[in-house]
mmCIF file of C-alpha atoms and ligand atoms in Angstrom:
data_model
loop_
_atom_site.group_PDB
_atom_site.id
_atom_site.type_symbol
_atom_site.label_atom_id
_atom_site.label_comp_id
_atom_site.label_asym_id
_atom_site.label_seq_id
_atom_site.Cartn_x
_atom_site.Cartn_y
_atom_site.Cartn_z
ATOM 1 C CA UNK A 64 8.101 14.754 -34.177
ATOM 2 C CA UNK A 65 5.224 13.402 -32.792
ATOM 3 C CA UNK A 66 4.918 12.943 -28.555
ATOM 4 C CA UNK A 67 6.366 10.313 -27.808
ATOM 5 C CA UNK A 68 4.858 9.324 -24.550
ATOM 6 C CA UNK A 69 1.839 7.210 -25.227
ATOM 7 C CA UNK A 70 -1.855 8.293 -24.690
ATOM 8 C CA UNK A 71 -2.180 5.852 -22.019
ATOM 9 C CA UNK A 72 0.354 6.906 -20.311
ATOM 10 C CA UNK A 73 0.234 10.331 -21.094
ATOM 11 C CA UNK A 74 -1.547 11.842 -18.205
ATOM 12 C CA UNK A 75 -0.262 10.436 -15.009
ATOM 13 C CA UNK A 76 3.065 11.982 -15.112
ATOM 14 C CA UNK A 77 6.108 11.322 -12.185
ATOM 15 C CA UNK A 78 4.872 9.674 -8.861
ATOM 16 C CA UNK A 79 4.169 11.981 -6.368
ATOM 17 C CA UNK A 80 6.397 9.539 -4.126
ATOM 18 C CA UNK A 81 9.481 10.055 -6.375
ATOM 19 C CA UNK A 82 8.282 14.120 -7.033
ATOM 20 C CA UNK A 83 8.168 14.328 -2.909
ATOM 21 C CA UNK A 84 11.326 12.387 -2.681
ATOM 22 C CA UNK A 85 13.317 14.518 -5.145
ATOM 23 C CA UNK A 86 12.316 17.900 -4.030
ATOM 24 C CA UNK A 87 13.518 16.562 -0.111
ATOM 25 C CA UNK A 88 16.547 15.770 -1.064
ATOM 26 C CA UNK A 89 17.144 19.325 -3.729
ATOM 27 C CA UNK A 90 16.039 21.283 -0.105
ATOM 28 C CA UNK A 91 17.503 19.169 2.371
ATOM 29 C CA UNK A 92 14.098 18.309 4.073
ATOM 30 C CA UNK A 93 13.652 15.490 6.324
ATOM 31 C CA UNK A 94 11.343 13.039 4.457
ATOM 32 C CA UNK A 95 8.120 11.968 6.071
ATOM 33 C CA UNK A 96 6.913 11.745 2.295
ATOM 34 C CA UNK A 97 7.707 8.594 0.927
ATOM 35 C CA UNK A 98 6.813 4.898 2.807
ATOM 36 C CA UNK A 99 10.299 3.913 3.414
ATOM 37 C CA UNK A 100 12.154 3.380 6.779
ATOM 38 C CA UNK A 101 15.089 5.101 7.184
ATOM 39 C CA UNK A 102 15.853 1.655 9.101
ATOM 40 C CA UNK A 103 17.202 -1.569 7.646
ATOM 41 C CA UNK A 104 15.563 -5.071 7.660
ATOM 42 C CA UNK A 105 16.489 -7.692 10.147
ATOM 43 C CA UNK A 106 19.671 -9.763 9.936
ATOM 44 C CA UNK A 107 18.255 -12.603 9.519
ATOM 45 C CA UNK A 108 16.453 -12.075 6.148
ATOM 46 C CA UNK A 109 19.600 -10.233 5.035
ATOM 47 C CA UNK A 110 21.979 -13.032 6.197
ATOM 48 C CA UNK A 111 19.567 -15.517 4.051
ATOM 49 C CA UNK A 112 20.299 -13.548 1.285
ATOM 50 C CA UNK A 113 23.825 -12.992 1.523
ATOM 51 C CA UNK A 114 23.923 -16.556 2.281
ATOM 52 C CA UNK A 115 22.337 -17.513 -0.940
ATOM 53 C CA UNK A 116 24.359 -14.987 -3.070
ATOM 54 C CA UNK A 117 27.647 -17.110 -1.679
ATOM 55 C CA UNK A 118 25.751 -19.927 -3.151
ATOM 56 C CA UNK A 119 25.737 -19.210 -6.179
ATOM 57 C CA UNK A 120 21.925 -19.078 -6.499
ATOM 58 C CA UNK A 121 22.760 -16.271 -9.567
ATOM 59 C CA UNK A 122 20.107 -17.647 -12.333
ATOM 60 C CA UNK A 123 17.035 -17.131 -12.854
ATOM 61 C CA UNK A 124 14.089 -18.587 -10.622
ATOM 62 C CA UNK A 125 11.053 -20.181 -11.320
ATOM 63 C CA UNK A 126 8.676 -17.716 -12.897
ATOM 64 C CA UNK A 127 6.201 -18.614 -10.189
ATOM 65 C CA UNK A 128 7.878 -18.165 -7.592
ATOM 66 C CA UNK A 129 10.831 -20.261 -5.455
ATOM 67 C CA UNK A 130 9.342 -23.305 -4.624
ATOM 68 C CA UNK A 131 10.304 -22.773 -0.669
ATOM 69 C CA UNK A 132 8.995 -19.639 -0.922
ATOM 70 C CA UNK A 133 6.026 -20.123 -2.247
ATOM 71 C CA UNK A 134 5.585 -23.117 0.238
ATOM 72 C CA UNK A 135 6.641 -20.320 3.344
ATOM 73 C CA UNK A 136 4.130 -17.579 1.890
ATOM 74 C CA UNK A 137 1.155 -21.102 1.899
ATOM 75 C CA UNK A 138 1.948 -21.701 5.583
ATOM 76 C CA UNK A 139 1.822 -17.895 6.396
ATOM 77 C CA UNK A 140 -1.166 -17.510 5.436
ATOM 78 C CA UNK A 141 -2.691 -20.710 6.672
ATOM 79 C CA UNK A 142 -0.997 -20.219 10.448
ATOM 80 C CA UNK A 143 -2.142 -16.741 10.295
ATOM 81 C CA UNK A 144 -5.627 -16.559 9.050
ATOM 82 C CA UNK A 145 -6.671 -20.573 8.605
ATOM 83 C CA UNK A 146 -6.296 -20.169 4.779
ATOM 84 C CA UNK A 147 -5.444 -22.688 2.577
ATOM 85 C CA UNK A 148 -3.639 -21.958 -0.287
ATOM 86 C CA UNK A 149 -1.678 -24.918 -2.482
ATOM 87 C CA UNK A 150 1.865 -23.156 -2.923
ATOM 88 C CA UNK A 151 2.484 -24.475 -5.917
ATOM 89 C CA UNK A 152 -0.997 -23.600 -8.280
ATOM 90 C CA UNK A 153 -2.409 -20.708 -5.890
ATOM 91 C CA UNK A 154 0.388 -18.461 -5.219
ATOM 92 C CA UNK A 155 2.680 -16.281 -7.754
ATOM 93 C CA UNK A 156 5.584 -14.347 -6.096
ATOM 94 C CA UNK A 157 6.328 -11.172 -8.418
ATOM 95 C CA UNK A 158 8.099 -7.852 -8.080
ATOM 96 C CA UNK A 159 6.953 -6.246 -5.007
ATOM 97 C CA UNK A 160 3.147 -6.032 -4.483
ATOM 98 C CA UNK A 161 2.680 -3.963 -7.035
ATOM 99 C CA UNK A 162 3.708 -6.059 -9.788
ATOM 100 C CA UNK A 163 1.013 -8.200 -8.116
ATOM 101 C CA UNK A 164 -1.410 -5.358 -8.719
ATOM 102 C CA UNK A 165 -0.259 -4.930 -11.998
ATOM 103 C CA UNK A 166 -0.839 -8.555 -12.883
ATOM 104 C CA UNK A 167 -4.294 -9.245 -11.396
ATOM 105 C CA UNK A 168 -5.481 -6.021 -13.079
ATOM 106 C CA UNK A 169 -4.146 -7.109 -16.240
ATOM 107 C CA UNK A 170 -5.055 -10.790 -15.833
ATOM 108 C CA UNK A 171 -8.622 -10.356 -15.486
ATOM 109 C CA UNK A 172 -9.574 -6.871 -17.104
ATOM 110 C CA UNK A 173 -10.725 -6.297 -20.421
ATOM 111 C CA UNK A 174 -11.106 -3.234 -22.469
ATOM 112 C CA UNK A 175 -14.068 -1.023 -21.087
ATOM 113 C CA UNK A 176 -14.810 -3.217 -17.898
ATOM 114 C CA UNK A 177 -15.064 -1.046 -15.091
ATOM 115 C CA UNK A 178 -12.667 -1.415 -11.775
ATOM 116 C CA UNK A 179 -13.828 0.148 -8.566
ATOM 117 C CA UNK A 180 -11.345 2.050 -6.453
ATOM 118 C CA UNK A 181 -11.638 4.161 -3.097
ATOM 119 C CA UNK A 182 -9.920 7.183 -3.270
ATOM 120 C CA UNK A 183 -8.076 8.403 -2.077
ATOM 121 C CA UNK A 184 -6.147 5.318 -3.798
ATOM 122 C CA UNK A 185 -2.654 4.100 -3.765
ATOM 123 C CA UNK A 186 -1.400 5.496 -7.100
ATOM 124 C CA UNK A 187 -0.453 2.355 -9.226
ATOM 125 C CA UNK A 188 -4.482 1.090 -8.739
ATOM 126 C CA UNK A 189 -5.355 3.581 -11.180
ATOM 127 C CA UNK A 190 -2.640 3.506 -13.755
ATOM 128 C CA UNK A 191 -3.176 -0.456 -13.785
ATOM 129 C CA UNK A 192 -6.736 0.413 -14.562
ATOM 130 C CA UNK A 193 -6.093 2.251 -17.429
ATOM 131 C CA UNK A 194 -3.136 0.366 -18.751
ATOM 132 C CA UNK A 195 -5.673 -2.230 -18.741
ATOM 133 C CA UNK A 196 -8.257 -0.224 -21.161
ATOM 134 C CA UNK A 197 -10.215 -0.585 -18.634
ATOM 135 C CA UNK A 198 -11.977 2.692 -16.106
ATOM 136 C CA UNK A 199 -11.841 3.749 -12.810
ATOM 137 C CA UNK A 200 -15.127 4.071 -10.496
ATOM 138 C CA UNK A 201 -14.320 5.750 -7.324
ATOM 139 C CA UNK A 202 -15.716 6.015 -3.804
ATOM 140 C CA UNK A 203 -14.328 8.565 -1.431
ATOM 141 C CA UNK A 204 -13.571 8.094 1.919
ATOM 142 C CA UNK A 205 -13.235 11.281 3.761
ATOM 143 C CA UNK A 206 -11.882 12.353 6.898
ATOM 144 C CA UNK A 207 -12.312 12.191 9.835
ATOM 145 C CA UNK A 208 -13.438 8.593 9.461
ATOM 146 C CA UNK A 209 -13.022 7.567 6.539
ATOM 147 C CA UNK A 210 -15.954 5.684 6.081
ATOM 148 C CA UNK A 211 -17.644 5.463 2.675
ATOM 149 C CA UNK A 212 -21.210 6.126 1.513
ATOM 150 C CA UNK A 213 -22.754 2.451 1.152
ATOM 151 C CA UNK A 214 -25.291 4.246 -1.253
ATOM 152 C CA UNK A 215 -22.169 5.374 -3.205
ATOM 153 C CA UNK A 216 -20.348 2.045 -3.137
ATOM 154 C CA UNK A 217 -23.567 0.162 -4.338
ATOM 155 C CA UNK A 218 -23.793 2.794 -7.507
ATOM 156 C CA UNK A 219 -20.232 2.123 -8.089
ATOM 157 C CA UNK A 220 -21.434 -1.129 -9.336
ATOM 158 C CA UNK A 221 -22.571 -2.256 -12.554
ATOM 159 C CA UNK A 222 -22.925 -4.783 -15.478
ATOM 160 C CA UNK A 223 -19.326 -3.491 -16.479
ATOM 161 C CA UNK A 224 -17.664 -4.011 -13.270
ATOM 162 C CA UNK A 225 -14.832 -6.782 -13.479
ATOM 163 C CA UNK A 226 -12.882 -6.234 -10.100
ATOM 164 C CA UNK A 227 -12.806 -4.347 -6.935
ATOM 165 C CA UNK A 228 -9.048 -3.155 -5.197
ATOM 166 C CA UNK A 229 -9.255 -3.044 -1.609
ATOM 167 C CA UNK A 230 -6.592 -1.806 0.609
ATOM 168 C CA UNK A 231 -6.572 -2.456 4.109
ATOM 169 C CA UNK A 232 -5.177 -1.185 6.100
ATOM 170 C CA UNK A 233 -5.310 1.963 3.772
ATOM 171 C CA UNK A 234 -2.580 4.345 2.667
ATOM 172 C CA UNK A 235 -3.019 7.091 2.869
ATOM 173 C CA UNK A 236 -5.808 7.212 5.283
ATOM 174 C CA UNK A 237 -4.713 4.768 8.049
ATOM 175 C CA UNK A 238 -8.079 3.309 7.918
ATOM 176 C CA UNK A 239 -8.702 -0.351 8.787
ATOM 177 C CA UNK A 240 -11.736 -1.599 7.450
ATOM 178 C CA UNK A 241 -14.314 -2.381 9.697
ATOM 179 C CA UNK A 242 -15.488 -5.872 9.129
ATOM 180 C CA UNK A 243 -19.548 -4.813 8.378
ATOM 181 C CA UNK A 244 -17.520 -2.552 5.623
ATOM 182 C CA UNK A 245 -15.701 -5.760 4.459
ATOM 183 C CA UNK A 246 -19.057 -7.674 4.336
ATOM 184 C CA UNK A 247 -20.541 -4.919 2.913
ATOM 185 C CA UNK A 248 -18.200 -4.848 0.091
ATOM 186 C CA UNK A 249 -18.075 -8.787 0.052
ATOM 187 C CA UNK A 250 -22.212 -8.747 -0.497
ATOM 188 C CA UNK A 251 -21.583 -6.611 -3.166
ATOM 189 C CA UNK A 252 -18.608 -8.713 -5.083
ATOM 190 C CA UNK A 253 -20.565 -12.005 -5.024
ATOM 191 C CA UNK A 254 -24.429 -10.048 -6.323
ATOM 192 C CA UNK A 255 -22.389 -8.585 -9.194
ATOM 193 C CA UNK A 256 -19.866 -11.797 -9.953
ATOM 194 C CA UNK A 257 -17.388 -9.500 -9.490
ATOM 195 C CA UNK A 258 -13.265 -10.389 -8.472
ATOM 196 C CA UNK A 259 -11.826 -8.717 -5.314
ATOM 197 C CA UNK A 260 -8.335 -7.687 -5.913
ATOM 198 C CA UNK A 261 -7.108 -6.876 -2.087
ATOM 199 C CA UNK A 262 -4.052 -5.021 -1.316
ATOM 200 C CA UNK A 263 -2.901 -6.370 2.238
ATOM 201 C CA UNK A 264 0.611 -5.043 2.610
ATOM 202 C CA UNK A 265 -0.529 -3.881 5.952
ATOM 203 C CA UNK A 266 -1.454 -6.326 7.295
ATOM 204 C CA UNK A 267 0.942 -6.774 10.302
ATOM 205 C CA UNK A 268 0.431 -2.843 10.625
ATOM 206 C CA UNK A 269 -2.833 -3.068 12.778
ATOM 207 C CA UNK A 270 -2.499 -1.258 16.447
ATOM 208 C CA UNK A 271 -5.694 -2.401 18.106
ATOM 209 C CA UNK A 272 -7.574 -5.809 16.943
ATOM 210 C CA UNK A 273 -6.304 -8.438 14.195
ATOM 211 C CA UNK A 274 -6.133 -8.187 10.303
ATOM 212 C CA UNK A 275 -8.924 -9.980 8.701
ATOM 213 C CA UNK A 276 -8.575 -10.947 5.134
ATOM 214 C CA UNK A 277 -10.863 -10.364 2.682
ATOM 215 C CA UNK A 278 -10.549 -14.241 1.419
ATOM 216 C CA UNK A 279 -11.872 -15.207 4.442
ATOM 217 C CA UNK A 280 -15.522 -13.875 4.346
ATOM 218 C CA UNK A 281 -17.909 -15.998 3.012
ATOM 219 C CA UNK A 282 -18.216 -17.077 -0.322
ATOM 220 C CA UNK A 283 -15.151 -14.680 -0.950
ATOM 221 C CA UNK A 284 -12.282 -17.241 -1.201
ATOM 222 C CA UNK A 285 -13.134 -17.905 -4.841
ATOM 223 C CA UNK A 286 -13.189 -14.346 -6.118
ATOM 224 C CA UNK A 287 -10.464 -12.605 -3.918
ATOM 225 C CA UNK A 288 -6.218 -12.109 -4.988
ATOM 226 C CA UNK A 289 -4.652 -11.682 -1.817
ATOM 227 C CA UNK A 290 -1.786 -9.397 -2.360
ATOM 228 C CA UNK A 291 1.061 -8.873 0.010
ATOM 229 C CA UNK A 292 5.251 -8.187 0.628
ATOM 230 C CA UNK A 293 7.697 -8.180 2.327
ATOM 231 C CA UNK A 294 7.986 -4.621 2.096
ATOM 232 C CA UNK A 295 6.382 -3.043 4.793
ATOM 233 C CA UNK A 296 6.373 -5.808 7.349
ATOM 234 C CA UNK A 297 10.591 -6.599 7.183
ATOM 235 C CA UNK A 298 11.532 -2.985 6.624
ATOM 236 C CA UNK A 299 12.858 -4.362 3.186
ATOM 237 C CA UNK A 300 10.945 -1.988 0.830
ATOM 238 C CA UNK A 301 14.227 -2.084 -1.786
ATOM 239 C CA UNK A 302 14.006 -5.997 -2.102
ATOM 240 C CA UNK A 303 10.423 -5.922 -4.208
ATOM 241 C CA UNK A 304 9.095 -9.120 -2.845
ATOM 242 C CA UNK A 305 5.564 -9.594 -3.339
ATOM 243 C CA UNK A 306 3.058 -12.389 -4.132
ATOM 244 C CA UNK A 307 -0.844 -12.761 -4.950
ATOM 245 C CA UNK A 308 -2.460 -15.684 -3.704
ATOM 246 C CA UNK A 309 -5.752 -16.453 -5.358
ATOM 247 C CA UNK A 310 -7.912 -19.454 -6.698
ATOM 248 C CA UNK A 311 -6.208 -21.264 -9.427
ATOM 249 C CA UNK A 312 -8.026 -20.188 -12.253
ATOM 250 C CA UNK A 313 -7.313 -16.328 -10.770
ATOM 251 C CA UNK A 314 -4.152 -17.396 -10.202
ATOM 252 C CA UNK A 315 -3.368 -18.300 -13.747
ATOM 253 C CA UNK A 316 -4.741 -14.716 -14.759
ATOM 254 C CA UNK A 317 -2.036 -13.392 -12.372
ATOM 255 C CA UNK A 318 0.597 -15.368 -14.251
ATOM 256 C CA UNK A 319 -0.484 -15.078 -17.662
ATOM 257 C CA UNK A 320 1.232 -11.259 -17.359
ATOM 258 C CA UNK A 321 3.558 -11.869 -14.370
ATOM 259 C CA UNK A 322 5.419 -14.062 -17.272
ATOM 260 C CA UNK A 323 5.643 -10.924 -19.722
ATOM 261 C CA UNK A 324 6.277 -8.487 -17.125
ATOM 262 C CA UNK A 325 9.030 -9.703 -15.122
ATOM 263 C CA UNK A 326 9.419 -13.455 -15.836
ATOM 264 C CA UNK A 327 10.854 -14.281 -12.577
ATOM 265 C CA UNK A 328 12.210 -12.245 -9.458
ATOM 266 C CA UNK A 329 15.801 -11.750 -8.068
ATOM 267 C CA UNK A 330 16.739 -15.633 -6.464
ATOM 268 C CA UNK A 331 18.960 -14.496 -3.778
ATOM 269 C CA UNK A 332 16.202 -12.181 -2.328
ATOM 270 C CA UNK A 333 13.733 -14.720 -2.671
ATOM 271 C CA UNK A 334 15.964 -17.090 -0.009
ATOM 272 C CA UNK A 335 15.826 -14.063 2.526
ATOM 273 C CA UNK A 336 12.298 -13.920 1.767
ATOM 274 C CA UNK A 337 11.993 -17.363 2.509
ATOM 275 C CA UNK A 338 13.622 -16.992 6.159
ATOM 276 C CA UNK A 339 11.674 -13.529 6.733
ATOM 277 C CA UNK A 340 7.914 -15.543 6.678
ATOM 278 C CA UNK A 341 9.710 -18.054 8.713
ATOM 279 C CA UNK A 342 9.827 -15.319 11.786
ATOM 280 C CA UNK A 343 8.146 -16.166 14.992
ATOM 281 C CA UNK A 344 5.245 -14.081 16.500
ATOM 282 C CA UNK A 345 7.124 -12.221 18.709
ATOM 283 C CA UNK A 346 8.824 -10.545 15.555
ATOM 284 C CA UNK A 347 5.743 -9.054 14.603
ATOM 285 C CA UNK A 348 4.543 -8.145 17.710
ATOM 286 C CA UNK A 349 7.753 -6.054 18.100
ATOM 287 C CA UNK A 350 7.039 -4.356 15.000
ATOM 288 C CA UNK A 351 3.893 -3.545 16.068
ATOM 289 C CA UNK A 352 5.114 -2.054 18.991
ATOM 290 C CA UNK A 353 7.906 -0.162 17.712
ATOM 291 C CA UNK A 354 5.266 1.301 15.071
ATOM 292 C CA UNK A 355 2.983 2.222 17.968
ATOM 293 C CA UNK A 356 5.256 4.467 19.653
ATOM 294 C CA UNK A 357 6.287 6.346 16.536
ATOM 295 C CA UNK A 358 2.644 6.890 15.877
ATOM 296 C CA UNK A 359 1.975 7.919 19.241
ATOM 297 C CA UNK A 360 4.721 10.412 19.201
ATOM 298 C CA UNK A 361 4.242 11.652 16.160
ATOM 299 C CA UNK A 362 0.347 12.224 16.347
ATOM 300 C CA UNK A 363 1.139 14.048 20.307
ATOM 301 C CA UNK A 364 3.461 16.185 18.899
ATOM 302 C CA UNK A 365 1.460 17.297 14.869
ATOM 303 C CA UNK A 366 -1.492 17.981 17.450
ATOM 304 C CA UNK A 367 0.128 19.822 19.847
ATOM 305 C CA UNK A 368 1.770 22.342 16.843
ATOM 306 C CA UNK A 369 -1.629 22.721 15.881
ATOM 307 C CA UNK A 370 -2.512 20.151 13.474
ATOM 308 C CA UNK A 371 -5.615 18.281 13.277
ATOM 309 C CA UNK A 372 -4.745 14.365 13.831
ATOM 310 C CA UNK A 373 -6.502 12.159 12.341
ATOM 311 C CA UNK A 374 -6.901 8.260 13.749
ATOM 312 C CA UNK A 375 -4.667 5.964 12.166
ATOM 313 C CA UNK A 376 -5.600 2.173 12.733
ATOM 314 C CA UNK A 377 -2.834 0.910 10.900
ATOM 315 C CA UNK A 378 -0.361 1.046 8.425
ATOM 316 C CA UNK A 379 2.674 3.841 9.341
ATOM 317 C CA UNK A 380 0.889 6.838 7.920
ATOM 318 C CA UNK A 381 -0.595 9.897 9.516
ATOM 319 C CA UNK A 382 -3.294 12.376 8.261
ATOM 320 C CA UNK A 383 -3.288 15.775 9.683
ATOM 321 C CA UNK A 384 -5.586 18.652 8.904
ATOM 322 C CA UNK A 385 -3.719 21.926 8.492
ATOM 323 C CA UNK A 386 -6.012 24.309 8.272
ATOM 324 C CA UNK A 387 -4.365 26.491 11.568
ATOM 325 C CA UNK A 388 -2.062 27.257 9.823
ATOM 326 C CA UNK A 389 -3.872 29.400 6.823
ATOM 327 C CA UNK A 390 -3.604 27.493 3.956
ATOM 328 C CA UNK A 391 -6.454 25.267 1.769
ATOM 329 C CA UNK A 392 -4.651 23.446 -0.667
ATOM 330 C CA UNK A 393 -2.581 20.279 -0.078
ATOM 331 C CA UNK A 394 -0.179 20.665 -2.683
ATOM 332 C CA UNK A 395 1.111 24.180 -1.747
ATOM 333 C CA UNK A 396 0.581 23.220 1.663
ATOM 334 C CA UNK A 397 3.204 20.005 0.919
ATOM 335 C CA UNK A 398 5.767 22.629 -1.225
ATOM 336 C CA UNK A 399 5.461 25.221 1.627
ATOM 337 C CA UNK A 400 6.260 22.179 4.363
ATOM 338 C CA UNK A 401 9.458 20.754 2.068
ATOM 339 C CA UNK A 402 10.567 24.179 0.425
ATOM 340 C CA UNK A 403 10.455 26.673 3.610
ATOM 341 C CA UNK A 404 9.835 24.265 6.641
ATOM 342 C CA UNK A 405 12.225 21.091 5.976
ATOM 343 C CA UNK A 406 10.118 18.573 6.491
ATOM 344 C CA UNK A 407 8.726 16.191 3.076
ATOM 345 C CA UNK A 408 5.153 15.045 3.379
ATOM 346 C CA UNK A 409 2.742 13.554 0.731
ATOM 347 C CA UNK A 410 0.110 15.944 -1.053
ATOM 348 C CA UNK A 411 -3.282 13.086 -0.935
ATOM 349 C CA UNK A 412 -5.504 15.283 -3.890
ATOM 350 C CA UNK A 413 -3.168 13.381 -6.091
ATOM 351 C CA UNK A 414 -4.320 10.311 -4.946
ATOM 352 C CA UNK A 415 -8.279 11.361 -6.192
ATOM 353 C CA UNK A 416 -10.277 11.380 -9.486
ATOM 354 C CA UNK A 417 -12.563 13.292 -8.105
ATOM 355 C CA UNK A 418 -11.935 17.370 -7.932
ATOM 356 C CA UNK A 419 -11.314 18.925 -4.938
ATOM 357 C CA UNK A 420 -11.202 15.851 -2.569
ATOM 358 C CA UNK A 421 -8.288 15.345 -0.359
ATOM 359 C CA UNK A 422 -7.325 18.784 -0.146
ATOM 360 C CA UNK A 423 -7.400 19.837 3.673
ATOM 361 C CA UNK A 424 -5.172 17.562 4.925
ATOM 362 C CA UNK A 425 -1.593 15.630 4.381
ATOM 363 C CA UNK A 426 -0.100 12.393 4.991
ATOM 364 C CA UNK A 427 3.103 11.891 6.809
ATOM 365 C CA UNK A 428 5.125 8.697 7.215
ATOM 366 C CA UNK A 429 6.591 7.486 10.589
ATOM 367 C CA UNK A 430 8.277 4.672 9.583
ATOM 368 C CA UNK A 431 11.323 6.806 10.581
ATOM 369 C CA UNK A 432 14.144 6.383 13.238
ATOM 370 C CA UNK A 433 13.061 8.245 16.649
ATOM 371 C CA UNK A 434 15.593 10.925 16.011
ATOM 372 C CA UNK A 435 14.489 11.427 12.151
ATOM 373 C CA UNK A 436 10.737 11.769 13.812
ATOM 374 C CA UNK A 437 12.507 14.199 16.721
ATOM 375 C CA UNK A 438 14.364 16.345 13.538
ATOM 376 C CA UNK A 439 11.174 16.612 11.775
ATOM 377 C CA UNK A 440 9.641 18.026 15.317
ATOM 378 C CA UNK A 441 11.677 20.141 15.311
ATOM 379 C CA UNK A 442 11.559 21.527 12.047
ATOM 380 C CA UNK A 443 7.984 21.714 12.519
ATOM 381 C CA UNK A 444 8.077 24.326 15.408
ATOM 382 C CA UNK A 445 8.804 26.920 12.812
ATOM 383 C CA UNK A 446 4.820 26.438 11.610
ATOM 384 C CA UNK A 447 3.034 29.004 13.163
ATOM 385 C CA UNK A 448 -0.502 28.650 13.724
ATOM 386 C CA UNK A 449 -2.600 31.652 12.281
ATOM 387 C CA UNK A 450 -5.087 33.159 14.064
HETATM 388 C C1 PLP B 771 -0.755 0.235 -0.541
HETATM 389 C C2 PLP B 771 0.018 0.207 -0.881
HETATM 390 N N1 PLP B 771 0.561 -1.287 -2.029
HETATM 391 C C3 PLP B 771 1.835 -1.503 -2.427
HETATM 392 C C4 PLP B 771 2.876 -0.733 -2.272
HETATM 393 C C5 PLP B 771 3.880 -1.342 -2.783
HETATM 394 O O1 PLP B 771 4.253 -2.396 -2.055
HETATM 395 P P1 PLP B 771 5.581 -3.013 -2.743
HETATM 396 O O2 PLP B 771 7.016 -2.196 -2.731
HETATM 397 O O3 PLP B 771 5.782 -4.061 -2.450
HETATM 398 O O4 PLP B 771 5.761 -3.525 -4.424
HETATM 399 C C6 PLP B 771 2.703 -0.044 -1.449
HETATM 400 C C7 PLP B 771 3.515 0.966 -0.968
HETATM 401 O O5 PLP B 771 4.092 2.162 -0.161
HETATM 402 C C8 PLP B 771 1.381 0.791 -0.867
HETATM 403 O O6 PLP B 771 1.708 1.535 0.482
#
C-alpha cells in the first residue's frame, strides 16, 4: 500500500509538546516542557460555563461566535488598547488561537505565496503555512538579546510576500518586541502591502511595561489580524477558546476558513469566556504578579545551578543555556534532563528551519504550582557542572 500520510503533512511528525509530555509521563518527570498550568482557571469563569450547561446551552453556537462573546471581546480591545472592532463583522471566535492562526493563513495565502516567520516559532505557524501551499521565509532571533537583523528582515520581504506572523510576547524566547522593532515590521508590511498576523496570546503576561498590539501602530489596523485566546490569561488551555479581530475583508477571509474547519466553538465554554473577559484590572495584575514571582524564583535557581538564563520580559517561559553541563545539543540535553534528571524541557531547535540554530539552550515553562517548581529545582540539583 502507498504511504497513507499526505506529502503536505509527512515532514512534520508529532508536535514536540505532545512528544515531551509523553516522555515526561513515561519517566515520571516534572513537566516543565509543555506550556500548560498545573493549576485550575478561576471559579467565576468555570461557574459561568457550568451554569450555561445547566441552562441547556448545548447546541451549536453561531459560527462567528456567541453574540455576547463577540461583544465582550470588542469591549476588551476598546478598554485595554483603545482599539475599536465591530463585534458582528470584525471578530470571529475560534477553537483557540491555534485555529485562528490556521484560519488566518488559509484565508489569505495562495499556493506559492511567501509568509515571513521569526524563528524560533510556535510550531503551528510553519505547519499552517505549508498546508496552505505557501512558503515560509524565516528570520532568526538569537540569544541573549533575541533581536533580529533589520537587513535580514527586509531581505525576507519580496514580491511574493503575502503575510508575516508576529508573536509578541514571544514563545519560546520570552522576548517582547520593542516599539522600534514593531515599527520596522509595520513599515515593511505597509511598503510591501503585506498582511500582519499577530499572535498575542501572552498579551497580559508582560513583566515591564504594557503590551502594544500591532494593530495600534500607524497604518496597521487595516492590514492586521489580531489573535488571542483565553488559554494563557485564564489558565484554561484545555478550553480552546480563541478569536481573531480584524477589519471586515480580513475577518471575511478568516471566516471563510473557520466555517469549514470547526464551524463553531463549544457553546457553554463561550458563555464562560464572556465571564472571563469581564474580569476587572485586579485579575490581570494578580496574574502578572504571581507569574513574576515564579519567573524570578526559577531564573534565580537555574542560574545558581549553572545555567545561563536569558532575560524573560513576557510569557511564562524561561530559556537557559546549558553549556556548563558539557552538552552541545538541545535535543540530547532535553532527553537527558527528562530521562535521567526527571525534569522535562523543550528543545528549541525544533522551532527552527535553519540547521544548527537553537541548539544551545532549552525552554522551561514556569506556569506551574510553586511546589512543582521546587520539586523541579530539587531534581535539577543532580546536574553537575562539568569543569
Ligand atoms: C505563541 C502561542 N500561540 C498560540 C498558542 C495556542 O493557543 P490556544 O491554546 O489558544 O490555541 C500557544 C500555546 O502554547 C502559544 O504559545
